[in-house]
PDB file of C-alpha atoms and ligand atoms in Angstrom:
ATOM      1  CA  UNK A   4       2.154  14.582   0.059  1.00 48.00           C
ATOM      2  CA  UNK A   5       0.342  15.626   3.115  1.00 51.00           C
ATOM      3  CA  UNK A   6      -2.091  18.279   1.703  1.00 49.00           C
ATOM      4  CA  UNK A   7      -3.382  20.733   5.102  1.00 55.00           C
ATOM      5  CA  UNK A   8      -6.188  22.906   5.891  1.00 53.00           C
ATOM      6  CA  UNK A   9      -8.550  21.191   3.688  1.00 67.00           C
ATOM      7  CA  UNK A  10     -12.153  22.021   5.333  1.00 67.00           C
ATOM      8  CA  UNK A  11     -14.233  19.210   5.786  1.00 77.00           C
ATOM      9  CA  UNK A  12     -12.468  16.731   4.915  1.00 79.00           C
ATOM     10  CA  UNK A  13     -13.213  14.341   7.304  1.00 81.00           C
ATOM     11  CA  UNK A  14     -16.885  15.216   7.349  1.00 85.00           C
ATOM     12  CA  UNK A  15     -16.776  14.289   3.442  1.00 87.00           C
ATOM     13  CA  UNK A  16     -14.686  10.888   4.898  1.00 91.00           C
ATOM     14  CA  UNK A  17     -17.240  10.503   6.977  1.00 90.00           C
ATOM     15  CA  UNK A  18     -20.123  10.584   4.742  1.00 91.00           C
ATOM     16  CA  UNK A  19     -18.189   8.417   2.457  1.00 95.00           C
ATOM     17  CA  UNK A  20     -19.754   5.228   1.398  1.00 95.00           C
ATOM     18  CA  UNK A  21     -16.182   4.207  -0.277  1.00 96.00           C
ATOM     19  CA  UNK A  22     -14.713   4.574   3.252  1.00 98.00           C
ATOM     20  CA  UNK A  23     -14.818   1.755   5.858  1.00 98.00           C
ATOM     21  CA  UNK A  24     -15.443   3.341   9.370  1.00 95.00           C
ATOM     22  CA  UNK A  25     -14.962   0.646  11.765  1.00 96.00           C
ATOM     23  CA  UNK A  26     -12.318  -1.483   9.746  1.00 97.00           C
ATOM     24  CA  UNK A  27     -11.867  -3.474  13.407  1.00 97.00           C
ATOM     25  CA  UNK A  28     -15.751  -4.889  13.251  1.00 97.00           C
ATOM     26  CA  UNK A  29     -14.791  -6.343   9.801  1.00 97.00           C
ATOM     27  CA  UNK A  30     -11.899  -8.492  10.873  1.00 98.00           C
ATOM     28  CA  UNK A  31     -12.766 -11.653   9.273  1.00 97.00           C
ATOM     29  CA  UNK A  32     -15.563 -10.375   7.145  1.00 97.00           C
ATOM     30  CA  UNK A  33     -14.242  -8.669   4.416  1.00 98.00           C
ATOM     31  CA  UNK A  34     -14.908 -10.482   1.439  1.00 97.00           C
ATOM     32  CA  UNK A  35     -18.700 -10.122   3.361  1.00 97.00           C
ATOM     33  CA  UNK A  36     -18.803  -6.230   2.116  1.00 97.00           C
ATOM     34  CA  UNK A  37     -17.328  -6.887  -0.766  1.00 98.00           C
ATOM     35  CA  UNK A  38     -20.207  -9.435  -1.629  1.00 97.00           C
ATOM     36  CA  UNK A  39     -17.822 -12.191  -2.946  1.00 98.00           C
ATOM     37  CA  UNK A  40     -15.101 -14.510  -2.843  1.00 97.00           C
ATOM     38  CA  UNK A  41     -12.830 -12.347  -5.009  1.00 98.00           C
ATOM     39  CA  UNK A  42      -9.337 -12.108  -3.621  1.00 98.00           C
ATOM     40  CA  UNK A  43      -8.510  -8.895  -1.306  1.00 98.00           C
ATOM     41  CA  UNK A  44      -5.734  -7.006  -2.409  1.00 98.00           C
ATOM     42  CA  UNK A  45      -4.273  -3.949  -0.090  1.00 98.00           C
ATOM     43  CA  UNK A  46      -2.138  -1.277  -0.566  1.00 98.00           C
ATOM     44  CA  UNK A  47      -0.771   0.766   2.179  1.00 98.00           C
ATOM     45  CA  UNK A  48       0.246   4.276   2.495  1.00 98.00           C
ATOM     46  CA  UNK A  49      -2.308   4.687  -0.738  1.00 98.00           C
ATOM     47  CA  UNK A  50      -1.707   8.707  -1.209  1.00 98.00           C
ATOM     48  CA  UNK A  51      -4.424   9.863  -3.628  1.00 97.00           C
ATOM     49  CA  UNK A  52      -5.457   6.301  -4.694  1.00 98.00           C
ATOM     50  CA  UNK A  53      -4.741   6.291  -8.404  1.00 97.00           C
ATOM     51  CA  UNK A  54      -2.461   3.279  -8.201  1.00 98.00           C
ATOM     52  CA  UNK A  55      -5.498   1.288  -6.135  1.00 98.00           C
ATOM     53  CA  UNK A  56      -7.869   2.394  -8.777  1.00 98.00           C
ATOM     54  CA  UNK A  57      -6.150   1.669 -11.576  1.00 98.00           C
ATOM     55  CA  UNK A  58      -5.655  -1.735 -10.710  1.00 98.00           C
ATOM     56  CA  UNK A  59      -9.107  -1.993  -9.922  1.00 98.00           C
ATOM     57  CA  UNK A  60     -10.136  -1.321 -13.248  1.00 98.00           C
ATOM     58  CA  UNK A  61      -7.602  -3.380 -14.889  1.00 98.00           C
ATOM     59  CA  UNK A  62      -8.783  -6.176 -12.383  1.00 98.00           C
ATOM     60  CA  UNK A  63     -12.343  -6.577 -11.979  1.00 98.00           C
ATOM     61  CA  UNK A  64     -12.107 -10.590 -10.234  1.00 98.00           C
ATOM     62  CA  UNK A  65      -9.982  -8.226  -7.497  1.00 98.00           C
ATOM     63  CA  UNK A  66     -11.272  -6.633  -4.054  1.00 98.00           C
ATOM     64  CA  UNK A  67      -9.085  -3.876  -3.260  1.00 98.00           C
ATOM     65  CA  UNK A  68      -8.402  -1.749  -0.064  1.00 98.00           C
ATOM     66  CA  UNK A  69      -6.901   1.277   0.141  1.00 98.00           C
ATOM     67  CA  UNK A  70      -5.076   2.542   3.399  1.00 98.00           C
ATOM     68  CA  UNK A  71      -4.178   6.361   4.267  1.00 98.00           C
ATOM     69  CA  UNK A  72      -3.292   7.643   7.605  1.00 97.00           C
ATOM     70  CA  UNK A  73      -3.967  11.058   6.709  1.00 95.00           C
ATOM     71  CA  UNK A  74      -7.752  12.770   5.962  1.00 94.00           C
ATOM     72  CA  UNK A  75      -6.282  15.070   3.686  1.00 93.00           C
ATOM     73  CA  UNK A  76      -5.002  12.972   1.528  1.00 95.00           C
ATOM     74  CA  UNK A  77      -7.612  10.512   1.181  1.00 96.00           C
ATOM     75  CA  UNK A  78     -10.404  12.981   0.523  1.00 96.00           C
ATOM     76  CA  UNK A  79      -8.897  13.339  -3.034  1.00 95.00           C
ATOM     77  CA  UNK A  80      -9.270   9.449  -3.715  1.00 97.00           C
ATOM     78  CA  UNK A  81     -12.824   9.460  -2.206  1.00 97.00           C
ATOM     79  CA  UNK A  82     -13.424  12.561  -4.379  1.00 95.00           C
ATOM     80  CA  UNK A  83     -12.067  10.609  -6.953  1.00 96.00           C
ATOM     81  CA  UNK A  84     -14.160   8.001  -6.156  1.00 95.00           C
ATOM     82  CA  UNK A  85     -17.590   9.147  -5.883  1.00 92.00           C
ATOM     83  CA  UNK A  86     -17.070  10.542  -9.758  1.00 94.00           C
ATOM     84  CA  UNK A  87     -15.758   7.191 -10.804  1.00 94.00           C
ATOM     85  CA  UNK A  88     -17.219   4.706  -8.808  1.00 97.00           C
ATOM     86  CA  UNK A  89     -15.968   1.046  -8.532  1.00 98.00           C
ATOM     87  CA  UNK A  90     -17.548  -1.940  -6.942  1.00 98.00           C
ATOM     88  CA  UNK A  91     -14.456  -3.127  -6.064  1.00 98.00           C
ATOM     89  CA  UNK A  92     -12.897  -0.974  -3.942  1.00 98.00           C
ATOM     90  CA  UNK A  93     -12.946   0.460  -0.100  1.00 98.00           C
ATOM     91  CA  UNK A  94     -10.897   2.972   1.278  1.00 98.00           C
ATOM     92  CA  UNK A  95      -9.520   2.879   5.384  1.00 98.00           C
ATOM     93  CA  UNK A  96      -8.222   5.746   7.144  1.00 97.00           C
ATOM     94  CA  UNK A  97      -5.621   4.678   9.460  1.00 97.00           C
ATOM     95  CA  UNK A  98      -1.996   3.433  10.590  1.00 98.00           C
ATOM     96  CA  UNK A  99      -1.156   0.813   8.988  1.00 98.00           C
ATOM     97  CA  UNK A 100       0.820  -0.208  12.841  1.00 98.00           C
ATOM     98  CA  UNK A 101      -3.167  -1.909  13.535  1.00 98.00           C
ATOM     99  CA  UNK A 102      -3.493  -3.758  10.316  1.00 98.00           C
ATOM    100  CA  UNK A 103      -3.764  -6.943  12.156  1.00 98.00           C
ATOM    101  CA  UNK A 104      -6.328  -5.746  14.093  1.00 98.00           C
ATOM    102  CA  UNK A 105      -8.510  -4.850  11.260  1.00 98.00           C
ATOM    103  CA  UNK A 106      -8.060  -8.085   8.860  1.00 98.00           C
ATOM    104  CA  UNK A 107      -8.295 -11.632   9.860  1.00 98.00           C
ATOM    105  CA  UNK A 108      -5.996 -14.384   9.750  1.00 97.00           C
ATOM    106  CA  UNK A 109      -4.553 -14.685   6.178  1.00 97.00           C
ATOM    107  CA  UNK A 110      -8.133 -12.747   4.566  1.00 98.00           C
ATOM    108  CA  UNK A 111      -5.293 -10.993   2.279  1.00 98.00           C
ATOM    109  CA  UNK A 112      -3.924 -12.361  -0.655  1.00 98.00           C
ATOM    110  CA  UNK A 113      -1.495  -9.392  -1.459  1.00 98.00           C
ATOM    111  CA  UNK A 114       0.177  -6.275  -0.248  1.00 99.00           C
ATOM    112  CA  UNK A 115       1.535  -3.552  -1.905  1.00 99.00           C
ATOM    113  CA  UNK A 116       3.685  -0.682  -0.733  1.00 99.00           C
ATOM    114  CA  UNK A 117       4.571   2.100  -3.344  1.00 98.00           C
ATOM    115  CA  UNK A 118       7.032   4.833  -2.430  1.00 98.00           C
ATOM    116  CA  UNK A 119       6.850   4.370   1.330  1.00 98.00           C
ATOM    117  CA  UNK A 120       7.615   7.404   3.708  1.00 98.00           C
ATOM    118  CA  UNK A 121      11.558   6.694   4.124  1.00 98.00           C
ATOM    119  CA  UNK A 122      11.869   7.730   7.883  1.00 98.00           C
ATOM    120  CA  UNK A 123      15.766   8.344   7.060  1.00 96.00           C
ATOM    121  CA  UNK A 124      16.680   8.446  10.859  1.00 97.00           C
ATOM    122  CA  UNK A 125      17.780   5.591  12.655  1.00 96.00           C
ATOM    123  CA  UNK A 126      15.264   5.972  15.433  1.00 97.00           C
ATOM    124  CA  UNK A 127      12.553   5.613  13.513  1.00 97.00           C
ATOM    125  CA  UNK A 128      13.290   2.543  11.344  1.00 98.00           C
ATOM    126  CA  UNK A 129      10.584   0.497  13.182  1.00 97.00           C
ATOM    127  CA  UNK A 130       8.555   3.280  11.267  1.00 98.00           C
ATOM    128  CA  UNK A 131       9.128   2.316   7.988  1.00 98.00           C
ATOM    129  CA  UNK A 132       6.408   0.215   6.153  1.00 98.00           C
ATOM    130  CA  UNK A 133       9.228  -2.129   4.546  1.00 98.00           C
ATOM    131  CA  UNK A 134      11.101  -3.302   8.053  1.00 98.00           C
ATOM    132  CA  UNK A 135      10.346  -6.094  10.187  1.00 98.00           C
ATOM    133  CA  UNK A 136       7.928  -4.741  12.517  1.00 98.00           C
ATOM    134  CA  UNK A 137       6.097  -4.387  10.167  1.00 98.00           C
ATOM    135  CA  UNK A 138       6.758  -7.712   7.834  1.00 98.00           C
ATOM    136  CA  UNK A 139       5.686  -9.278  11.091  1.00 98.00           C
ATOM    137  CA  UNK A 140       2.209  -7.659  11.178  1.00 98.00           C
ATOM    138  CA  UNK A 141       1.599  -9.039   7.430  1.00 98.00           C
ATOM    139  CA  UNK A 142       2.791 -12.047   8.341  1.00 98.00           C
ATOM    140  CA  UNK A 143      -0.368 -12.791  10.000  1.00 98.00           C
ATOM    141  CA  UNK A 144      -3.014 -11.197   7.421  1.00 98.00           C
ATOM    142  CA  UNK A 145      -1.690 -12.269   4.535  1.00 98.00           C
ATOM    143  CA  UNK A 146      -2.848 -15.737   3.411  1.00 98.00           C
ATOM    144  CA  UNK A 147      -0.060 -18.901   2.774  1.00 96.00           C
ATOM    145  CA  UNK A 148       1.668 -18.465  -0.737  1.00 96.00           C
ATOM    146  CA  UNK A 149       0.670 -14.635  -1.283  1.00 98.00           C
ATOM    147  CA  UNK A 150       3.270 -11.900  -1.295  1.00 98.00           C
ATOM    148  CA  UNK A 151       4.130  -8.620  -0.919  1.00 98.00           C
ATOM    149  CA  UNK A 152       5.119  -6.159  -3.728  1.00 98.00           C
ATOM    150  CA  UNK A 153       7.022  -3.004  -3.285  1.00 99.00           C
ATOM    151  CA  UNK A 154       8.476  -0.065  -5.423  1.00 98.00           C
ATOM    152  CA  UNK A 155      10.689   2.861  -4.466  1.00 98.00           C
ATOM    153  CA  UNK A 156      13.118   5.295  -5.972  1.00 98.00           C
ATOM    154  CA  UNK A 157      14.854   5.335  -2.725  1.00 98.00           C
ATOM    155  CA  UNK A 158      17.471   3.444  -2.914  1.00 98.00           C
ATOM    156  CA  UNK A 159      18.687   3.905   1.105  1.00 98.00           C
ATOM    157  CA  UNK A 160      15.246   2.561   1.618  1.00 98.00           C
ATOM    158  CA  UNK A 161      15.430  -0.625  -0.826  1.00 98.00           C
ATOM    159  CA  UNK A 162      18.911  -1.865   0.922  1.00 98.00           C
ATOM    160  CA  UNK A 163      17.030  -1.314   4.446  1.00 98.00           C
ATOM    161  CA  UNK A 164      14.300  -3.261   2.916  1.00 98.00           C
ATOM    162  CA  UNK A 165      16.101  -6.033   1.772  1.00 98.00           C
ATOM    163  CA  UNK A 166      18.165  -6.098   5.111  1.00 98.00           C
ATOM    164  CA  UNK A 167      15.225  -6.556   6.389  1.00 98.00           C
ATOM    165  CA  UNK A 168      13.803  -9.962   4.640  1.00 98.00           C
ATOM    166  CA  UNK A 169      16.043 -12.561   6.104  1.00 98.00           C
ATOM    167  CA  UNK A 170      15.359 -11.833  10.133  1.00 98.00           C
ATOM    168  CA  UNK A 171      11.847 -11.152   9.251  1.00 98.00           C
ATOM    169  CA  UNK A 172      11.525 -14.691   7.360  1.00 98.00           C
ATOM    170  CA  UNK A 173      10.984 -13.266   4.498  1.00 98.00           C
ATOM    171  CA  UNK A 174      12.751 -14.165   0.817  1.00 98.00           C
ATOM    172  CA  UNK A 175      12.841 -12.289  -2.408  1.00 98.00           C
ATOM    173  CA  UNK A 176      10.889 -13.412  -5.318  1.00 98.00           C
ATOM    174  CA  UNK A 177      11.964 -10.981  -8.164  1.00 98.00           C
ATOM    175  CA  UNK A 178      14.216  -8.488  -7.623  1.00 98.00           C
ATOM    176  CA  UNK A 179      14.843  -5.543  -9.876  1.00 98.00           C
ATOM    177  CA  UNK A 180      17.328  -2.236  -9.387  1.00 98.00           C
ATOM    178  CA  UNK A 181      15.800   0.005 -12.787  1.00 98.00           C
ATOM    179  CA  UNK A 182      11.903  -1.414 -13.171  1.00 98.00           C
ATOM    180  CA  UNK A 183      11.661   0.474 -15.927  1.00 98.00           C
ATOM    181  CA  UNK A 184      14.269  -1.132 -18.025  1.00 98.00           C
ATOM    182  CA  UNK A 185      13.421  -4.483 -16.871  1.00 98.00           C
ATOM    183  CA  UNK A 186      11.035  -5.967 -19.827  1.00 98.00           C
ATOM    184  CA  UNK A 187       9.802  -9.227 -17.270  1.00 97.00           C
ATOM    185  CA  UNK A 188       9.012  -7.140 -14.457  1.00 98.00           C
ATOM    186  CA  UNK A 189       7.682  -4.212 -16.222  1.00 98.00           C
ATOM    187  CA  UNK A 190       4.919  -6.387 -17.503  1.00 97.00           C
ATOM    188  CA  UNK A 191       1.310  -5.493 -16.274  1.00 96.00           C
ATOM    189  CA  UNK A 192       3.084  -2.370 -13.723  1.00 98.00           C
ATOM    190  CA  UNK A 193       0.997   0.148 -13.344  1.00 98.00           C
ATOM    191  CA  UNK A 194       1.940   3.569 -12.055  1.00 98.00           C
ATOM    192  CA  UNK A 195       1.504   5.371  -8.708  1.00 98.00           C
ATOM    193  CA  UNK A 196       1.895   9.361  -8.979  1.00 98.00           C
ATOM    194  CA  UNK A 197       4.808   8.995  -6.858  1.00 98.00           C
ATOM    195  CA  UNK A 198       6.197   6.653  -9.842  1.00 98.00           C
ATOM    196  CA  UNK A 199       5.319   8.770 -12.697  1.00 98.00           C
ATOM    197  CA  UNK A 200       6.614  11.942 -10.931  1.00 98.00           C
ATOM    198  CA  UNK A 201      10.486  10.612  -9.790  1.00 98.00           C
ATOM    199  CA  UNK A 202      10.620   8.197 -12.939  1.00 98.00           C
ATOM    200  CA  UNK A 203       9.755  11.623 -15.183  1.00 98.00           C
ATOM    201  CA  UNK A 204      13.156  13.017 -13.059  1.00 98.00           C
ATOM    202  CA  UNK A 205      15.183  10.522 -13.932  1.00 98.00           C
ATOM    203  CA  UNK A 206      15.266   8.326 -10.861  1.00 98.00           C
ATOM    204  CA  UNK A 207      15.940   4.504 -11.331  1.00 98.00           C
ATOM    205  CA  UNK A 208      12.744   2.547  -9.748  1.00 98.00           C
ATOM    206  CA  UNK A 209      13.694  -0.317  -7.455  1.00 98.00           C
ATOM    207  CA  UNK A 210      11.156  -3.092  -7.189  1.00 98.00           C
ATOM    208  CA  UNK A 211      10.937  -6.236  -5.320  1.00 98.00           C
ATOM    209  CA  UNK A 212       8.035  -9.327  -4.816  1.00 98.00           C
ATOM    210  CA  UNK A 213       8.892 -10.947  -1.242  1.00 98.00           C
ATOM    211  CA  UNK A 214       7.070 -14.047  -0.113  1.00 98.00           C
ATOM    212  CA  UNK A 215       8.233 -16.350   3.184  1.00 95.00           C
TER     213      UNK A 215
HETATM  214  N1  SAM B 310       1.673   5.264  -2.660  1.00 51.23           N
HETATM  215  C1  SAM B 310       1.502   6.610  -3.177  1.00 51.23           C
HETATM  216  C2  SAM B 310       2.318   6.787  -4.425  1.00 51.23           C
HETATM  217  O1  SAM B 310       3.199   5.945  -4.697  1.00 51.23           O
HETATM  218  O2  SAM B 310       2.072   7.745  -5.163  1.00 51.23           O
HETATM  219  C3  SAM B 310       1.828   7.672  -2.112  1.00 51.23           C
HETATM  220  C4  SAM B 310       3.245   7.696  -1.615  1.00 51.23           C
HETATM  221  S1  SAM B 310       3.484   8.859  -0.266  1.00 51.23           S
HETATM  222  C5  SAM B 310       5.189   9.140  -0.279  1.00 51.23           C
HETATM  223  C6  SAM B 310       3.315   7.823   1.165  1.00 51.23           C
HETATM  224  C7  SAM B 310       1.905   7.768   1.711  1.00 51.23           C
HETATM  225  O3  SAM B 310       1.844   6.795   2.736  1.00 51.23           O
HETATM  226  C8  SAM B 310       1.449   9.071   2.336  1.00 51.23           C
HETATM  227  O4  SAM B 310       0.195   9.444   1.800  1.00 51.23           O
HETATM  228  C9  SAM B 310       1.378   8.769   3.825  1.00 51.23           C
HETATM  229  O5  SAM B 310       0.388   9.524   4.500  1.00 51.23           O
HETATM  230  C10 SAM B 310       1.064   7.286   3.817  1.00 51.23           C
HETATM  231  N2  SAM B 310       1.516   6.578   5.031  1.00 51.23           N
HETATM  232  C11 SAM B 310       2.748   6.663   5.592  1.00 51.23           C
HETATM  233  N3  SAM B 310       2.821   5.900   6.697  1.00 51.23           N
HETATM  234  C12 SAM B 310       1.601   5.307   6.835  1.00 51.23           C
HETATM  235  C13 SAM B 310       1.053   4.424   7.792  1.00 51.23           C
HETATM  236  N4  SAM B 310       1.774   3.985   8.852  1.00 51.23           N
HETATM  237  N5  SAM B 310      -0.214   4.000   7.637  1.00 51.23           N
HETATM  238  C14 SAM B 310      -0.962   4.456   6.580  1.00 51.23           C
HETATM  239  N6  SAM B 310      -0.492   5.312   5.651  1.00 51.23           N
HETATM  240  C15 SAM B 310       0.773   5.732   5.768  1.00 51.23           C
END
């Protein structure tokens, strides 16, 4: 996914008025830039956005935030952007390890993760958007009775995710092994390019909605 040698991209970032700069100063006032009340939907590890945008269109009552680490990527959802723009969504380039640094005390009322990097060594599970490290950082953005969605084709990656729910404090919602083929959960999904590419090959999509 990581695109290189793109020149300029992070002068473009920059420039960007889709693109947060200082996401820390806006701890606490992020419905503030938004200009409403609207709920504030994230999704980390965005890629090229079209999963964030898509929902934004389908969802105008929704604020939504984007999250990259990398410039490279990003700069093709800000390109995206300033063709299409939409009032209701920002873009932040960073690790996701700070989000609690950057959003207040339950100011989120959903996460998503979509095909998260799988960090297949042991060593770096603590990597790994899904495991408890990181459950414990959402823990404390998002706000009481909101939950966290994720989708993978890896399926290593779903059983260390759902390992991972009980000593987080965590608890499955909905749970589904072939997303695709399951008519309830299906309902309203709305595909990352990571989706349509591995679903296209074949590959089962696992799903699940956590809450604690
Ligand atoms: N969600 C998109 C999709 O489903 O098409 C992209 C999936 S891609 C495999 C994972 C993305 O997550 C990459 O763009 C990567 O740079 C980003 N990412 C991985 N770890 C991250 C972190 N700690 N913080 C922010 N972004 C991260």
């Amino acid at each position: 996914m990581r695109l290189r040698n793109i020149t300029g991209a992070r002068e473009l970032i920059g420039n960007s008025e889709f693109v947060i700069h200082d996401p820390e100063g806006q701890k606490g006032n992020w419905h503030g830039i938004f200009g409403n009340n609207n709920p504030i939907h994230i999704e980390i590890g965005m890629g090229k956005g079209r999963f964030i945008m898509d929902m934004a269109k389908a969802h105008a009552d929704i604020n939504y935030v984007g999250i990259e680490k990398y410039s490279s990527v990003l700069l093709r959802a800000v390109q995206k952007m300033e063709q299409d723009p939409l009032a209701n969504v920002r873009f932040i380039r960073m690790d996701a390890e700070s989000i609690a640094e950057v959003f207040g005390k339950e100011e989120i009322g959903r996460i998503y993760l979509n095909f998260s990097d799988p960090w297949p060594k042991d060593r770096h599970a603590k990597r790994r958007l899904p495991s408890r490290e990181f459950l414990g950082r959402y823990d404390k953005i998002l706000e009481k009775g909101g939950h966290l969605e994720f989708k993978t084709d890896n399926e290593d990656l779903f059983r260390f995710a759902m390992e991972e729910l009980e000593p987080a404090g965590w608890r499955a919602k909905k749970v589904t092994f072939d997303l695709h083929h399951d008519a309830e959960m299906l309902e309203g999904n709305i595909m990352t390019e990571y989706e349509e590419r591995f679903s296209a090959m074949g590959n089962a999509i696992y799903k699940y909605v956590i809450e604690r």
